[in-house]
CSV table of C-alpha atoms in Angstrom, one decimal:
chain,number,residue,atom,x,y,z
A,24,UNK,CA,143.8,-87.6,-11.7
A,25,UNK,CA,143.8,-90.3,-8.8
A,26,UNK,CA,146.3,-92.0,-10.5
A,27,UNK,CA,148.6,-89.0,-11.0
A,28,UNK,CA,148.2,-88.1,-7.4
A,29,UNK,CA,149.4,-91.5,-6.5
A,30,UNK,CA,152.3,-91.3,-8.4
A,31,UNK,CA,153.2,-87.4,-7.8
A,32,UNK,CA,152.3,-86.9,-3.8
A,33,UNK,CA,152.3,-83.7,-2.4
A,34,UNK,CA,152.0,-82.0,0.8
A,35,UNK,CA,149.2,-79.0,0.8
A,36,UNK,CA,150.6,-75.6,0.7
A,37,UNK,CA,149.9,-73.7,3.8
A,38,UNK,CA,147.4,-70.9,3.8
A,39,UNK,CA,148.8,-67.5,3.3
A,40,UNK,CA,148.2,-65.0,6.1
A,41,UNK,CA,146.7,-61.7,5.1
A,42,UNK,CA,149.2,-59.9,7.5
A,43,UNK,CA,153.2,-59.3,7.1
A,44,UNK,CA,155.5,-62.0,8.9
A,45,UNK,CA,155.7,-60.6,12.4
A,46,UNK,CA,159.4,-59.1,12.7
A,47,UNK,CA,162.5,-59.4,10.7
A,48,UNK,CA,164.6,-61.9,9.2
A,49,UNK,CA,168.1,-61.7,9.5
A,50,UNK,CA,170.0,-63.3,7.2
A,51,UNK,CA,174.2,-62.9,7.6
A,52,UNK,CA,176.5,-64.9,5.2
A,53,UNK,CA,180.3,-65.1,5.6
A,54,UNK,CA,181.7,-65.4,2.1
A,55,UNK,CA,185.4,-65.1,3.2
A,56,UNK,CA,186.1,-68.9,2.2
A,57,UNK,CA,186.5,-68.6,-1.5
A,58,UNK,CA,189.5,-71.5,-1.3
A,59,UNK,CA,186.4,-73.7,-1.0
A,60,UNK,CA,184.1,-71.8,-2.3
A,61,UNK,CA,181.6,-72.4,0.7
A,62,UNK,CA,179.2,-69.6,2.3
A,63,UNK,CA,178.4,-70.0,6.1
A,64,UNK,CA,175.2,-68.9,6.7
A,65,UNK,CA,173.8,-67.7,10.0
A,66,UNK,CA,170.2,-66.9,10.0
A,67,UNK,CA,167.8,-65.5,12.6
A,68,UNK,CA,163.8,-66.0,12.7
A,69,UNK,CA,161.6,-64.4,14.8
A,70,UNK,CA,159.1,-67.3,16.1
A,71,UNK,CA,156.7,-68.2,18.5
A,72,UNK,CA,155.9,-71.7,20.3
A,73,UNK,CA,154.7,-74.7,18.1
A,74,UNK,CA,155.4,-76.3,15.1
A,75,UNK,CA,157.1,-74.2,12.1
A,76,UNK,CA,157.6,-75.1,8.9
A,77,UNK,CA,160.7,-73.4,6.8
A,78,UNK,CA,161.2,-73.6,2.9
A,79,UNK,CA,164.3,-73.6,1.2
A,80,UNK,CA,163.5,-71.5,-2.3
A,81,UNK,CA,162.5,-73.8,-5.0
A,82,UNK,CA,160.8,-72.0,-7.6
A,83,UNK,CA,163.1,-68.9,-9.2
A,84,UNK,CA,162.1,-66.4,-11.3
A,85,UNK,CA,163.4,-67.5,-14.9
A,86,UNK,CA,163.2,-71.0,-14.2
A,87,UNK,CA,161.2,-73.8,-15.4
A,88,UNK,CA,161.3,-76.4,-12.9
A,89,UNK,CA,161.8,-76.7,-9.1
A,90,UNK,CA,165.5,-76.5,-9.3
A,91,UNK,CA,166.8,-74.2,-6.2
A,92,UNK,CA,170.0,-75.7,-5.4
A,93,UNK,CA,168.8,-77.6,-2.0
A,94,UNK,CA,171.6,-80.7,-2.7
A,95,UNK,CA,174.1,-77.6,-2.0
A,96,UNK,CA,173.0,-76.8,1.3
A,97,UNK,CA,174.7,-79.0,4.3
A,98,UNK,CA,175.7,-78.6,8.4
A,99,UNK,CA,171.7,-77.7,8.8
A,100,UNK,CA,171.3,-76.9,12.3
A,101,UNK,CA,168.6,-75.1,14.5
A,102,UNK,CA,169.2,-73.8,18.1
A,103,UNK,CA,167.0,-72.0,20.6
A,104,UNK,CA,168.8,-70.4,23.5
A,105,UNK,CA,171.8,-72.2,22.8
A,106,UNK,CA,169.8,-75.7,22.8
A,107,UNK,CA,169.9,-77.7,19.7
A,108,UNK,CA,166.5,-78.8,18.4
A,109,UNK,CA,165.7,-81.7,16.5
A,110,UNK,CA,164.4,-81.2,13.2
A,111,UNK,CA,162.5,-83.4,10.1
A,112,UNK,CA,162.1,-82.9,6.4
A,113,UNK,CA,158.8,-83.2,5.0
A,114,UNK,CA,158.4,-86.8,3.7
A,115,UNK,CA,156.8,-85.4,0.5
A,116,UNK,CA,158.5,-82.0,0.0
A,117,UNK,CA,162.4,-82.2,0.2
A,118,UNK,CA,162.5,-78.4,0.1
A,119,UNK,CA,160.3,-78.0,3.6
A,120,UNK,CA,161.6,-78.8,7.1
A,121,UNK,CA,159.7,-78.6,10.1
A,122,UNK,CA,161.1,-77.9,13.7
A,123,UNK,CA,159.0,-77.7,17.1
A,124,UNK,CA,159.6,-74.4,18.7
A,125,UNK,CA,159.8,-74.7,22.8
A,126,UNK,CA,157.2,-72.6,24.9
A,127,UNK,CA,158.8,-69.0,25.8
A,128,UNK,CA,161.2,-68.9,22.6
A,129,UNK,CA,161.1,-65.7,20.6
A,130,UNK,CA,164.0,-66.3,18.2
A,131,UNK,CA,164.8,-69.2,16.1
A,132,UNK,CA,168.8,-69.6,15.0
A,133,UNK,CA,169.5,-71.2,11.6
A,134,UNK,CA,173.2,-72.1,10.8
A,135,UNK,CA,174.1,-74.5,7.5
A,136,UNK,CA,176.6,-74.1,4.6
A,137,UNK,CA,175.9,-73.5,0.9
A,138,UNK,CA,178.5,-75.5,-0.8
A,139,UNK,CA,178.8,-73.5,-4.1
A,140,UNK,CA,179.7,-75.8,-7.0
A,141,UNK,CA,183.5,-76.4,-7.6
A,142,UNK,CA,182.8,-77.7,-11.1
A,143,UNK,CA,180.3,-76.4,-14.1
A,144,UNK,CA,178.7,-79.6,-13.9
A,145,UNK,CA,177.6,-79.2,-10.8
A,146,UNK,CA,175.8,-76.0,-11.6
A,147,UNK,CA,176.7,-72.1,-12.2
A,148,UNK,CA,179.9,-71.2,-10.7
A,149,UNK,CA,179.6,-68.2,-8.4
A,150,UNK,CA,183.3,-67.9,-6.6
A,151,UNK,CA,186.2,-67.5,-7.9
A,152,UNK,CA,189.5,-65.7,-6.9
A,153,UNK,CA,188.4,-62.9,-8.6
A,154,UNK,CA,184.5,-62.5,-8.0
A,155,UNK,CA,181.8,-63.3,-5.8
A,156,UNK,CA,178.0,-64.3,-7.1
A,157,UNK,CA,176.1,-64.3,-4.0
A,158,UNK,CA,172.7,-65.2,-5.2
A,159,UNK,CA,170.2,-64.4,-1.8
A,160,UNK,CA,168.0,-67.3,-2.4
A,161,UNK,CA,170.8,-70.0,-1.9
A,162,UNK,CA,171.6,-68.6,1.5
A,163,UNK,CA,168.2,-68.4,3.3
A,164,UNK,CA,165.1,-70.5,4.5
A,165,UNK,CA,161.9,-68.6,5.0
A,166,UNK,CA,158.5,-69.4,6.9
A,167,UNK,CA,155.6,-70.9,5.6
A,168,UNK,CA,152.3,-69.1,5.6
A,169,UNK,CA,153.5,-65.8,4.4
A,170,UNK,CA,153.8,-64.3,1.0
A,171,UNK,CA,157.3,-63.9,0.0
A,172,UNK,CA,157.1,-60.2,-0.3
A,173,UNK,CA,155.7,-59.8,3.1
A,174,UNK,CA,158.4,-61.0,4.6
A,175,UNK,CA,161.1,-58.5,5.8
A,176,UNK,CA,164.4,-59.6,5.5
A,177,UNK,CA,168.0,-58.2,6.7
A,178,UNK,CA,171.0,-59.1,4.9
A,179,UNK,CA,174.4,-58.8,5.9
A,180,UNK,CA,177.7,-60.1,4.1
A,181,UNK,CA,181.0,-60.5,5.1
A,182,UNK,CA,183.7,-60.6,2.0
A,183,UNK,CA,187.5,-61.3,1.8
A,184,UNK,CA,189.5,-58.7,3.2
A,185,UNK,CA,189.6,-55.7,0.3
A,186,UNK,CA,186.7,-56.8,-1.6
A,187,UNK,CA,183.9,-54.4,-2.4
A,188,UNK,CA,180.1,-55.0,-3.4
A,189,UNK,CA,177.4,-54.0,-5.8
A,190,UNK,CA,173.9,-54.9,-5.3
A,191,UNK,CA,170.6,-53.9,-6.4
A,192,UNK,CA,169.3,-53.8,-2.7
A,193,UNK,CA,169.3,-51.0,-0.4
A,194,UNK,CA,172.2,-49.6,1.1
A,195,UNK,CA,173.1,-47.5,4.2
A,196,UNK,CA,173.3,-43.7,3.3
A,197,UNK,CA,176.1,-42.4,5.4
A,198,UNK,CA,174.7,-38.9,5.8
A,199,UNK,CA,171.4,-39.9,6.7
A,200,UNK,CA,172.3,-41.9,9.8
A,201,UNK,CA,172.4,-45.0,7.8
A,202,UNK,CA,169.0,-45.0,6.5
A,203,UNK,CA,168.5,-47.2,3.5
A,204,UNK,CA,168.1,-46.6,0.1
A,205,UNK,CA,169.0,-47.7,-3.4
A,206,UNK,CA,172.3,-48.0,-4.4
A,207,UNK,CA,173.4,-45.8,-7.1
A,208,UNK,CA,176.7,-44.4,-7.4
A,209,UNK,CA,180.1,-46.1,-7.5
A,210,UNK,CA,181.9,-48.8,-9.2
A,211,UNK,CA,179.0,-51.5,-8.6
A,212,UNK,CA,176.1,-49.1,-7.0
A,213,UNK,CA,177.3,-49.5,-3.4
A,214,UNK,CA,176.6,-46.0,-2.6
A,215,UNK,CA,173.0,-44.3,-2.5
A,216,UNK,CA,173.9,-41.0,-2.7
A,217,UNK,CA,176.9,-38.8,-4.2
A,218,UNK,CA,178.1,-37.5,-0.9
A,219,UNK,CA,178.5,-40.9,0.5
A,220,UNK,CA,180.4,-41.8,-2.9
A,221,UNK,CA,182.4,-39.0,-2.7
A,222,UNK,CA,183.9,-39.4,1.1
A,223,UNK,CA,184.4,-43.3,0.4
A,224,UNK,CA,186.7,-42.1,-2.4
A,225,UNK,CA,188.5,-39.6,-0.2
A,226,UNK,CA,189.3,-42.1,2.0
A,227,UNK,CA,190.1,-45.0,0.1
A,228,UNK,CA,191.8,-43.1,-2.9
A,229,UNK,CA,193.5,-40.2,-1.1
A,230,UNK,CA,193.3,-41.1,2.8
A,231,UNK,CA,191.2,-38.0,3.6
A,232,UNK,CA,189.0,-38.3,6.3
A,233,UNK,CA,185.8,-36.7,6.2
A,234,UNK,CA,182.9,-36.5,8.9
A,235,UNK,CA,181.2,-39.2,7.1
A,236,UNK,CA,184.3,-41.7,6.8
């Protein structure tokens, strides 16, 4: 056992908190650069002063090895109140990043690019001129010490002009003051109610406006 430990050193996992992560992570993705197949990511993470450990997703459902595509992220930058912060990678875990959050800070801004594959040899093709397969696990860092199901994330995406989306995530219900609900209607379940779906169809297919749109 000691020989194995020497061959495969690991960083002890942070203990899980029994409480939800305080605040909501906001992940905003600009997916309009389909020519270069690059996603530009801006993330806002509520924080407090001290050392912060962030993870890039390593183990994914349906996978059988730690194969999160960390080699496809670039330009990683951390800022607080306009000041760029130094960061370091855990020498024993390439999926783990450490940042020292200064006193008085309440929000950490994270910016990076996800360089999606150009060739199948590099991984799954997720961007073409006709379709984008945005996998949220590839465009987010999350704080250590909390179970991921107890970290609330608000996702936002900017699509190429004229594109529409489909998702299994909650979407805004127009007639309910944009309250979130699972999408069920439309070409790709992009509407959470029949009324929202009808209003969108009236506007985009017939040019008729409604109180909703």
